[in-house]
Coordinates of C-alpha atoms and ligand atoms in Angstrom, one line a residue:
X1 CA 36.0 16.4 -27.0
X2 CA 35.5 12.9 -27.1
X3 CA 36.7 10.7 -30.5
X4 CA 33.4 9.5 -31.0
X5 CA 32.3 13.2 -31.6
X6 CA 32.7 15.1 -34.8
X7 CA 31.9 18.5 -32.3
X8 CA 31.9 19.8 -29.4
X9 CA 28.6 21.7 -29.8
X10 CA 25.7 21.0 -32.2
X11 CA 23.5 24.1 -32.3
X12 CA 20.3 23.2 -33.7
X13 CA 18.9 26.5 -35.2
X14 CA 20.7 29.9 -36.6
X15 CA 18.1 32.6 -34.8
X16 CA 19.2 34.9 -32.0
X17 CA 20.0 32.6 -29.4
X18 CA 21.6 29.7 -31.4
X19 CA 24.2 31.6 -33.7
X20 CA 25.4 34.0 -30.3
X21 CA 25.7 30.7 -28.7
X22 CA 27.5 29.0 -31.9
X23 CA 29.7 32.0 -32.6
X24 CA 31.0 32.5 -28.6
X25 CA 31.3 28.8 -27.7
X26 CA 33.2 29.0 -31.2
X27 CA 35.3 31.7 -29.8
X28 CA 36.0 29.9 -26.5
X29 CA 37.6 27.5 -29.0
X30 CA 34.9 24.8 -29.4
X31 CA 34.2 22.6 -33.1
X32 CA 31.0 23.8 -33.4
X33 CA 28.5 23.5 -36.1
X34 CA 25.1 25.2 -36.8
X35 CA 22.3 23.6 -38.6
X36 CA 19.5 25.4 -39.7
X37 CA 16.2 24.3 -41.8
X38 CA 15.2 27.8 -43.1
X39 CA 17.2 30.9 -43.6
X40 CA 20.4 31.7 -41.2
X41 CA 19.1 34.5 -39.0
X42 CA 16.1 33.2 -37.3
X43 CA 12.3 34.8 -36.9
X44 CA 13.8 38.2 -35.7
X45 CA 15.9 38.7 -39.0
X46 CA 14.0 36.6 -41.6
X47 CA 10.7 37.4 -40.2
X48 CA 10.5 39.2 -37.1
X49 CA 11.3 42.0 -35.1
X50 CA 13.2 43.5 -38.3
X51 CA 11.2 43.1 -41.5
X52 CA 8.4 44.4 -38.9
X53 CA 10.0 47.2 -37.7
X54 CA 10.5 48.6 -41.0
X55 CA 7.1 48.2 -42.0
X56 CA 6.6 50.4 -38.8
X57 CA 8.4 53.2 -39.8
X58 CA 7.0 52.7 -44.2
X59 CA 3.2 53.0 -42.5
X60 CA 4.1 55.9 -40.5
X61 CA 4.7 58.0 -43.4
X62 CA 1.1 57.9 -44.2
X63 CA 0.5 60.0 -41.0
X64 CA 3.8 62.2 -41.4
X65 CA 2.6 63.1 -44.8
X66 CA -0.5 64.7 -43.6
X67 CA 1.0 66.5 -40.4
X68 CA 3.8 67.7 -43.3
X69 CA 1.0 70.0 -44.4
X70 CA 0.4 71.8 -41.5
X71 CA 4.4 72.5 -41.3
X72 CA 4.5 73.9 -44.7
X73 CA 4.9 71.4 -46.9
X74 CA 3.1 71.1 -50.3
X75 CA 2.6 67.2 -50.9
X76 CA 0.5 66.0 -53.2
X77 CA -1.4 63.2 -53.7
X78 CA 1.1 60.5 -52.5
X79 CA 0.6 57.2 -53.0
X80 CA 2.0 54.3 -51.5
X81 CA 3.5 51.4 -53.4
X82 CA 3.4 48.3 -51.0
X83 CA 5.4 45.9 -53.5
X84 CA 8.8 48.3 -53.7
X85 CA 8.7 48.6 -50.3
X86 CA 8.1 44.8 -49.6
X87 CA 11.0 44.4 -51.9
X88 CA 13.3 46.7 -50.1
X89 CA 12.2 45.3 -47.2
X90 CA 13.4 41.4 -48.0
X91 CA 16.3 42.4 -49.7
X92 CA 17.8 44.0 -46.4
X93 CA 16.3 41.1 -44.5
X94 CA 19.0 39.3 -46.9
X95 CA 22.1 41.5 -46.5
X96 CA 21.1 40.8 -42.8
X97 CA 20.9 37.3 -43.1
X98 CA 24.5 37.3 -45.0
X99 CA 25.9 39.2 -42.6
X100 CA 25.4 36.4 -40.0
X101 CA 26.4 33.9 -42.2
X102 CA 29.6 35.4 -42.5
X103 CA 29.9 35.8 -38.9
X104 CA 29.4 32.3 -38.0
X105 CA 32.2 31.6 -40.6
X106 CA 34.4 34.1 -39.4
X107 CA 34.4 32.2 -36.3
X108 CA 34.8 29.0 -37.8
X109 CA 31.2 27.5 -36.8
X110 CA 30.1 25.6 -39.6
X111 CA 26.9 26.0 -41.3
X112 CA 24.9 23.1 -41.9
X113 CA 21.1 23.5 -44.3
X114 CA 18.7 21.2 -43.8
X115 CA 16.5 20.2 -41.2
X116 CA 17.8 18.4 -37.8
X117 CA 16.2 15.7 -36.2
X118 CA 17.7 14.4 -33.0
X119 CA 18.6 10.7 -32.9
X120 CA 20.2 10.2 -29.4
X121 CA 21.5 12.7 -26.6
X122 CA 24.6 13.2 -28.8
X123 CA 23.4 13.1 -32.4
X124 CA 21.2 14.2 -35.0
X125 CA 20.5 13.8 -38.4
X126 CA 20.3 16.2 -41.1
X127 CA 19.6 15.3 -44.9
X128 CA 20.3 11.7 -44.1
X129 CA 23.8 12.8 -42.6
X130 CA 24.2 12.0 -39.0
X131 CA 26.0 14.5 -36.5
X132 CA 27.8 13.6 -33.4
X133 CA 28.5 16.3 -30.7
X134 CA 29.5 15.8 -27.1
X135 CA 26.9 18.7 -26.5
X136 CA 23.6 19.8 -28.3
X137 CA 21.9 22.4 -28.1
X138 CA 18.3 23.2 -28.9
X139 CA 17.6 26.5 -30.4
X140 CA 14.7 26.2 -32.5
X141 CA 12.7 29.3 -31.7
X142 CA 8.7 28.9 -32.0
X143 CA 6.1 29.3 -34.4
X144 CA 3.0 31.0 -35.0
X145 CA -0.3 28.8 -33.8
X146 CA -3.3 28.5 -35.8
X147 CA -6.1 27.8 -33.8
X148 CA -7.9 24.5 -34.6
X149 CA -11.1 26.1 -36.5
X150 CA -12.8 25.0 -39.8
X151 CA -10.8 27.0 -42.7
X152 CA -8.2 27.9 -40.5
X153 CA -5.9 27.3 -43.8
X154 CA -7.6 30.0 -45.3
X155 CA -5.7 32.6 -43.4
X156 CA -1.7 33.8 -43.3
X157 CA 0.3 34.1 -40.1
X158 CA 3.0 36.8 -39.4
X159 CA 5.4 34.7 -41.5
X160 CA 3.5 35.2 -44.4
X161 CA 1.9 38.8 -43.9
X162 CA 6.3 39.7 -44.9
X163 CA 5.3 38.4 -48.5
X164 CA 1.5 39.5 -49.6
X165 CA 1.2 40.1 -53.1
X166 CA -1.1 42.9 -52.4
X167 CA -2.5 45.3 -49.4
X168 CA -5.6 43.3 -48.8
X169 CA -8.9 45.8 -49.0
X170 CA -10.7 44.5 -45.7
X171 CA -8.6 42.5 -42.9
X172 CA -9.3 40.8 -39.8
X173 CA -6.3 40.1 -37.7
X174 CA -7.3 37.5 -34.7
X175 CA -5.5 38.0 -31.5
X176 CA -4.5 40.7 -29.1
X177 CA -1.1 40.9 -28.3
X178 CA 1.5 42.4 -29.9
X179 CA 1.5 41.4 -33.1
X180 CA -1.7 41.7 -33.7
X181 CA -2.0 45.5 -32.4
X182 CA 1.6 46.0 -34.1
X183 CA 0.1 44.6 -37.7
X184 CA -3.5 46.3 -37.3
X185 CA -1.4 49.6 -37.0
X186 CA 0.5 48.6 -40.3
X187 CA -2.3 47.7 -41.8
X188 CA -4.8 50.3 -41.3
X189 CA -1.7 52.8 -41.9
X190 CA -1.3 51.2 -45.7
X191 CA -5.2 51.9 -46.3
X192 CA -6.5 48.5 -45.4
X193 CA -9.8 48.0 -43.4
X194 CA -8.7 46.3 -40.5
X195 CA -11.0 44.6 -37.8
X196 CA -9.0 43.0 -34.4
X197 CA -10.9 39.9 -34.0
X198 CA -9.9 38.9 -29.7
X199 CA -11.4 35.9 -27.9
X200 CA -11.4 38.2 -24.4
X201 CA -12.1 42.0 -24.2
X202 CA -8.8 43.5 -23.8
X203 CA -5.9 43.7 -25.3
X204 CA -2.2 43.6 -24.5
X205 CA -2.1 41.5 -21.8
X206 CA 0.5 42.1 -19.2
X207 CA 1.0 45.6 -20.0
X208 CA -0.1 48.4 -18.2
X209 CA -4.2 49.2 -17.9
X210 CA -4.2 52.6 -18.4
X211 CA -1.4 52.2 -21.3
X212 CA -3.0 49.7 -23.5
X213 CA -6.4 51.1 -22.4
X214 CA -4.8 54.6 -24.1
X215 CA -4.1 52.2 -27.6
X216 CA -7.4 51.0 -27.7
X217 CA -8.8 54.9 -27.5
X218 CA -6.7 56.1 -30.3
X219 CA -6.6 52.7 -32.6
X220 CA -10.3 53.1 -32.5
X221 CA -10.3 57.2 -32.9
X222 CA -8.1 56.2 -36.1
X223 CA -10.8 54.1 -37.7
X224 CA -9.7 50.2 -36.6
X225 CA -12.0 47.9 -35.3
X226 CA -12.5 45.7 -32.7
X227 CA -14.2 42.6 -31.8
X228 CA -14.0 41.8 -28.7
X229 CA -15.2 38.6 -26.6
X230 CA -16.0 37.3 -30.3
X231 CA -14.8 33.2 -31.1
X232 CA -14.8 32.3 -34.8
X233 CA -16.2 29.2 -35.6
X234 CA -15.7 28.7 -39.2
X235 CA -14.0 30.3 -42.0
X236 CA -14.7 29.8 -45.9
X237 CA -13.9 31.9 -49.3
X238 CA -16.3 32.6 -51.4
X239 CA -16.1 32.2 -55.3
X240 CA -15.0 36.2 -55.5
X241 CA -12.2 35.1 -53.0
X242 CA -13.8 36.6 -49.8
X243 CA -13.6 35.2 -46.6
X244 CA -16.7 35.0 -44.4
X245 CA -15.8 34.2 -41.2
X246 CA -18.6 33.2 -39.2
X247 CA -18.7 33.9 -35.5
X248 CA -20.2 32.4 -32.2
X249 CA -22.8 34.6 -29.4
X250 CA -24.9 35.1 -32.7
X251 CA -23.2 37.9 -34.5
X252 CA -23.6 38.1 -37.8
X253 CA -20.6 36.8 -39.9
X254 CA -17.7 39.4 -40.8
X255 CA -16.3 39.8 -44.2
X256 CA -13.3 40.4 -45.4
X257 CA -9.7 39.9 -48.0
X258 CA -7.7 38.5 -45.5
X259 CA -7.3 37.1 -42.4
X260 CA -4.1 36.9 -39.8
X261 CA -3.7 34.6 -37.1
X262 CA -1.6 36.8 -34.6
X263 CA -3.0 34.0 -31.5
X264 CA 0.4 33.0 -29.8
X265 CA 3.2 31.3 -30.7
X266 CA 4.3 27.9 -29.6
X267 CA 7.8 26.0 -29.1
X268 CA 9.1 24.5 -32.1
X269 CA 9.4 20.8 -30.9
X270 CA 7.0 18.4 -32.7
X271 CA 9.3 16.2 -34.5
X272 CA 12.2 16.7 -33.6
X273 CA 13.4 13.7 -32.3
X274 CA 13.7 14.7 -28.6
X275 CA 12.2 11.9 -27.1
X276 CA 15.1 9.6 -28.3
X277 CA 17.0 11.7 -26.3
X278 CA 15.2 11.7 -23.3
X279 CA 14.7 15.7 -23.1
X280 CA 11.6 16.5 -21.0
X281 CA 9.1 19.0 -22.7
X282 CA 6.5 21.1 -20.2
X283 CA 2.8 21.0 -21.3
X284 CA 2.9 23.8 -23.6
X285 CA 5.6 21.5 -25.4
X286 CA 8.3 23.6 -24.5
X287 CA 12.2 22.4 -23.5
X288 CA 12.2 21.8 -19.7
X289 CA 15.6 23.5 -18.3
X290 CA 17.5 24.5 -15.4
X291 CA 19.2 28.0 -14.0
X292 CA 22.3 27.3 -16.8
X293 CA 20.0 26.5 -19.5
X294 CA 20.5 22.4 -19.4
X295 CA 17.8 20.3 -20.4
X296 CA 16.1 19.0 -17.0
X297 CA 16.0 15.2 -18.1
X298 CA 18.9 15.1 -20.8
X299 CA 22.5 16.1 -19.3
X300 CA 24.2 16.7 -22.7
X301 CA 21.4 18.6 -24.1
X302 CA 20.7 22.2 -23.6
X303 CA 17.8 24.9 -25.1
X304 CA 17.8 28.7 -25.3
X305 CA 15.3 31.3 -26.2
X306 CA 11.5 30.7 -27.2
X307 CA 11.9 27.1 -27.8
X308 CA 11.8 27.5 -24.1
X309 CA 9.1 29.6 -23.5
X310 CA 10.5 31.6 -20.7
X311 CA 10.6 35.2 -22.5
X312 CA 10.3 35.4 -26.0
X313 CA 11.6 38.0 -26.8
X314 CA 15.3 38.8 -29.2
X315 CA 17.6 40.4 -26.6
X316 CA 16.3 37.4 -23.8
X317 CA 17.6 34.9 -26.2
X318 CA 20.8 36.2 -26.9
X319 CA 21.6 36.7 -23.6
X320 CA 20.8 33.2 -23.2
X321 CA 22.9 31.9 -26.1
X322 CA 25.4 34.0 -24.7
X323 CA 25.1 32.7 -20.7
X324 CA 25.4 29.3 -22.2
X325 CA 28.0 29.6 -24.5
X326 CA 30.1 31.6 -21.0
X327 CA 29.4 28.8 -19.1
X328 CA 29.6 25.7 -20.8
X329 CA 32.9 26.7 -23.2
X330 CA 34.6 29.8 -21.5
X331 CA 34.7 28.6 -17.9
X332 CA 32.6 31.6 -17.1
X333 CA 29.4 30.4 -14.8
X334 CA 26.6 32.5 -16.2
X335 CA 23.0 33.3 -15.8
X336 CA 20.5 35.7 -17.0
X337 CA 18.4 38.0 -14.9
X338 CA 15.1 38.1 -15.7
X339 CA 14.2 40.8 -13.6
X340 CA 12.8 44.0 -14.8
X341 CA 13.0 43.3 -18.7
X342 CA 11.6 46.1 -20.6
X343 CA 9.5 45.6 -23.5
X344 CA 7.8 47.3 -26.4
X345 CA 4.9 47.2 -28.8
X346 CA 5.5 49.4 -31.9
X347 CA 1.5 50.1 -32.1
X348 CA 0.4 53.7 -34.0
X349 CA 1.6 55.4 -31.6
X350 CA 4.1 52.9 -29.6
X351 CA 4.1 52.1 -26.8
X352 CA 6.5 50.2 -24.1
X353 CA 7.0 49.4 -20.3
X354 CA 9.3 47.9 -17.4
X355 CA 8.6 46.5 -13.9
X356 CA 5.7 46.6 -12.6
X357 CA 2.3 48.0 -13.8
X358 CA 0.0 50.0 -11.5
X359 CA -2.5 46.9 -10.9
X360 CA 0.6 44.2 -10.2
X361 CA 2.6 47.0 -7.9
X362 CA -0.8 47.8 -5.5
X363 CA -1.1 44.1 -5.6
X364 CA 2.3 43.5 -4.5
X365 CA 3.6 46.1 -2.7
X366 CA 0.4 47.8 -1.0
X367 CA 0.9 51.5 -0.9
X368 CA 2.5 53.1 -3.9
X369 CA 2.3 56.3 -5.8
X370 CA 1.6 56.8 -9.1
X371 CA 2.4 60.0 -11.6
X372 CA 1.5 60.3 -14.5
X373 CA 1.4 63.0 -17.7
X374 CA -0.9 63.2 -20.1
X375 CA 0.0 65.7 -22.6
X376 CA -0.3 66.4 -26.5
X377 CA 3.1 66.2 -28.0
X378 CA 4.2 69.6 -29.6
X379 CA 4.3 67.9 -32.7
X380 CA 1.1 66.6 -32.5
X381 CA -0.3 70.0 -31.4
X382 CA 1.4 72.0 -34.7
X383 CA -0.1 69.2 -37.1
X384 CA -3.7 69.3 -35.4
X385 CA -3.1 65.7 -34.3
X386 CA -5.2 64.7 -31.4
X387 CA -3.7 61.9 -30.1
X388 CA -2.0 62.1 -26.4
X389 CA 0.8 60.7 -24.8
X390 CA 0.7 59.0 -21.8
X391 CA 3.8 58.4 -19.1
X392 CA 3.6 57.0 -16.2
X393 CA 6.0 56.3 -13.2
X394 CA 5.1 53.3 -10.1
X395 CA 6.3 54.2 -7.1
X396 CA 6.7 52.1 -3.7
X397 CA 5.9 54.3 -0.7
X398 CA 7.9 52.7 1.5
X399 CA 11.4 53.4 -0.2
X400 CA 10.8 56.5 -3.0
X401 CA 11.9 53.6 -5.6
X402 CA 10.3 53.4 -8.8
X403 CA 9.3 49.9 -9.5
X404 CA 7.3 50.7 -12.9
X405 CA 7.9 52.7 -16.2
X406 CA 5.4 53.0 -18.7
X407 CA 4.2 55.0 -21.5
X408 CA 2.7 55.6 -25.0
X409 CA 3.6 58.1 -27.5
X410 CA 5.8 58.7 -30.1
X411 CA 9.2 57.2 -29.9
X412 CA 7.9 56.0 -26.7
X413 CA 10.1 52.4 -26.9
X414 CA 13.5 54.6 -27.4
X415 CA 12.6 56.9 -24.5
X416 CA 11.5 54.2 -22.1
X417 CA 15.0 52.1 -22.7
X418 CA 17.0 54.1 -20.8
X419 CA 14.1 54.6 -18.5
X420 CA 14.4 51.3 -17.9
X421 CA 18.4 51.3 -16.6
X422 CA 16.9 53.7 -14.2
X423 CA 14.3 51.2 -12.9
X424 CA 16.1 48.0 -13.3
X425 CA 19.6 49.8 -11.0
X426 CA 16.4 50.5 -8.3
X427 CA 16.6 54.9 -8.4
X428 CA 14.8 56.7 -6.5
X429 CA 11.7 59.5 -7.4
X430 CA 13.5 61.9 -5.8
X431 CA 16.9 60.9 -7.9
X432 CA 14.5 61.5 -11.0
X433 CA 12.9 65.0 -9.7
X434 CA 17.1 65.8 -9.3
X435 CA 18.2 65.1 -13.3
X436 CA 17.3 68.5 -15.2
X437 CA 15.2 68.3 -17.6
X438 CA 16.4 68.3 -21.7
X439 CA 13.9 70.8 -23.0
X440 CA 12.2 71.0 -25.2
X441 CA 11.5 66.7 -25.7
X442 CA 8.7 64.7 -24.7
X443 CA 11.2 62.6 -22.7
X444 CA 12.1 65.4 -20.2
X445 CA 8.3 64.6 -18.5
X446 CA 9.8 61.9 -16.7
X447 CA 12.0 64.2 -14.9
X448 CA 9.2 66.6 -14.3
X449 CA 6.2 64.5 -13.0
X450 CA 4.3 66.2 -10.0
Ligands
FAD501 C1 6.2 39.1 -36.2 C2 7.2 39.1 -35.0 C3 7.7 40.2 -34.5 C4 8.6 40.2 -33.4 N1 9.0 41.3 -32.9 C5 9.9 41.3 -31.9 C6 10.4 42.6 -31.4 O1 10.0 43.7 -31.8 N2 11.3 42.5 -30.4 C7 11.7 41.3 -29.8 O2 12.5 41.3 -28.9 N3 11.2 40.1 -30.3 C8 10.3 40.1 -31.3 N4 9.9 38.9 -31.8 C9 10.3 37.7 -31.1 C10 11.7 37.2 -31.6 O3 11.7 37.1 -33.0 C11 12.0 35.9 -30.9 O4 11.9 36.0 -29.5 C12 13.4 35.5 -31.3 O5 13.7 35.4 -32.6 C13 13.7 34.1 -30.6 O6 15.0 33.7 -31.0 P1 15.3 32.1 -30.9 O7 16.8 32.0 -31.2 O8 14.8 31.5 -29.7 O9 14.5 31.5 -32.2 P2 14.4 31.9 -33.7 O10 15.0 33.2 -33.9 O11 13.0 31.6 -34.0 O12 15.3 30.9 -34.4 C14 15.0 29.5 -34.5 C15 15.5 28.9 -35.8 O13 15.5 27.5 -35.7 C16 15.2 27.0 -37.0 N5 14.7 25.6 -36.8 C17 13.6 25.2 -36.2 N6 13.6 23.9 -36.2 C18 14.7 23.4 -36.8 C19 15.2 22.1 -37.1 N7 14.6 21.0 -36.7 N8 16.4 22.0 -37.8 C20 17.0 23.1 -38.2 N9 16.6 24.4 -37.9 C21 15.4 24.5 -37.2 C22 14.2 28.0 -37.5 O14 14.1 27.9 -38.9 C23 14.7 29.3 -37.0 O15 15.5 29.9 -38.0 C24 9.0 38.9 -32.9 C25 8.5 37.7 -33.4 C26 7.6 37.8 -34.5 C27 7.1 36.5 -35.1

């Protein structure tokens, strides 16, 4: 380290990526501090993948209440209380966030509050303080985008959906991806009327067709709604507190308590100084990088995770943090593989994938096979549940490999992870059809498709 510098590394932002970067750079034996505008664990922790998860598993009790009948179990009348389990929710959302702060301390890294605002490719300031570090790095996640539409203040955005005061009566959630299908499924699961409000006609993007097609079958068999190829123009609340939001193609106006924004999120980079540094944004305003995670224009700046924009997802940012950290500190050269990442949507039921789906594998590949089960879960079948599970295995012709894992059902996202070390090491169908089955699960299908 250079005099001049009061670090080594600056991390801008304490989420997934920038605190496994902070705490292993740390641990490579750089001064490194951590600054960080908002609450030290990042969207996944504060506001993500965490507080939404366990709203996953407080709606599902709705259903597991009723199916309890059918095994014997007298339960009566239960009702749902949405502000103890909001409170139980965001107090282990703090004891999360504590444990990371002590963490970072533990390594030494020092914690900074306040928001950063780079001044030159080795500074920043924070709270009128100004930081020099012979490297910085930018780890400021994104955040949720409000589409530009009259009233658009009107509505809440995942961030806020964490902290409702009440269960709304009516909802529209706008969007299609996960989020939106994840919240719908919360929603609709606390008693809420929910409507999925989506500018194209599908949903889930990216996943497989007959998957997502399989969610949309069941999410409408459970009472949600959807509005598909439907634009809002306009929003406004009434004097009752209703919203009306008015829509284009002539439909008539939809009504309703609440409305979410679930329509994308974008890199968190507007004002933050990096043009003083020189560091080159793409046009979706996300950090331009190399292979190592550098910024293309800006040699002592680096980015990792969404800020980026390459995959946003938790465990792709921490590897990140964690390739950077390797290479630029422990003299360990570094990089992530972003082949064959797996991912999940924990929808009512859930569902999750890897590789290639169907569509993308005839596209690329030419001939493949494809097997697939479609089967009522015994569970399911006791409690008079008619909702199906779908798996599904992509096959190239040419070499027996299977190139694509996906399903829906329950527990569908902890099934399909080790699914997916199958897939991503490149086995074989007929290395499948040779594991024996563990019976009776839902997961032994995969050994047993025909
Ligand atoms: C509702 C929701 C559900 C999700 N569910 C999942 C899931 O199930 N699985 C999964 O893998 N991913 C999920 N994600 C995505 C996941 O949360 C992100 O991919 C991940 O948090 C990205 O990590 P990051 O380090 O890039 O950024 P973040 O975790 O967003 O951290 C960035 C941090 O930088 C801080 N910051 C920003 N600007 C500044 C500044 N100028 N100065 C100081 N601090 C600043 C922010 O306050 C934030 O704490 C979910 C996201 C949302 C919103």
């Amino acid at each position: 380290m250079s005099k001049e510098h009061d670090y080594d590394l600056l991390v801008v932002g304490a989420g997934s990526g920038g605190v496994r970067a902070a705490r292993v750079a740390a641990a490579h034996g750089a001064r490194v501090a951590i600054v960080e505008e908002h609450r030290i664990g990042g969207t996944c922790v504060i506001r993500g993948c965490v507080p939404k998860k366990l709203l996953v598993y407080g709606a599902h009790f709705a259903e597991d209440l009723v199916d309890a009948r059918r095994f014997g179990w007298t339960v009566e009348n239960p009702t749902f209380d949405w502000p103890t389990l909001r409170d139980n929710v965001l107090a282990e959302v703090s004891r999360l966030s504590g444990i990371y702060a002590d963490t970072l301390a533990n390594h030494k890294v020092e914690a900074i509050s306040g928001r950063a605002v780079l001044t030159g490719p080795h500074s920043a300031r924070v709270e009128g303080r100004e930081l020099r570090a012979d490297k910085v790095l930018i780890a400021t996640g994104a955040r949720p985008h409000v589409p530009d539409v009259p009233g658009s203040e009107h509505g809440i955005t995942s961030n806020e959906a964490f902290h409702l005061e009440a269960i709304p009566k009516r909802i529209v959630i706008a969007g299609g991806g996960y989020i939106a299908n994840e919240f719908a499924g919360i929603f609709h699961e606390f008693g809420a009327e929910v409507t999925l409000l989506n500018r194209s006609d599908q949903i889930l993007r990216g996943y497989d067709e007959q998957i997502r097609d399989r969610l949309l079958q069941i999410s409408l068999t459970k009472g949600i709604r959807f509005l598909f190829n439907t634009k809002m123009q306009s929003i406004t609340r009434k004097s009752d507190g209703t919203l009306t939001l008015a829509v284009g193609g002539g439909a008539s106006p939809v009504d309703c308590d609440a409305l979410m924004f679930a329509t994308g999120r974008v890199p968190n980079t507007d004002g933050l100084g990096l043009e003083t540094a020189g560091v080159e944004l793409d046009d979706g305003g996300a950090v331009r990088v190399d292979d190592d995670n550098r910024s293309v224009s800006c040699a002592s700046v680096y980015a990792v995770g969404d800020v980026t924009n390459r995959v946003q997802l938790t465990p792709v940012a921490i590897r990140e943090g964690q390739a950077f950290a390797d290479t630029v500190f422990g003299d360990k050269p570094t990089r992530v593989d972003y082949g064959c990442i797996p991912s999940a949507v924990f929808s009512h039921p859930p569902l999750a994938g890897v590789g290639l789906t169907e569509s993308q594998a005839r596209n690329q590949l030419g001939t493949i096979r494809v097997y697939t089960s479609d089967f009522r879960p015994m569970k399911n079948v006791l409690a008079n549940r008619n909702e199906r599970a779908l798996y599904k295995l992509v096959v190239n012709e040419a070499t027996d490999k299977i190139v694509g894992a996906h399903m829906i059902g329950p527990d569908a996202p902890e099934i399909l992870q080790l699914a997916a070390v199958a897939v991503k090491a490149g086995l074989t169908k007929a290395q499948f059809d040779a594991c024996v089955a563990i019976h009776p699960t839902m997961a032994e299908e995969m050994v047993l498709l025909k």
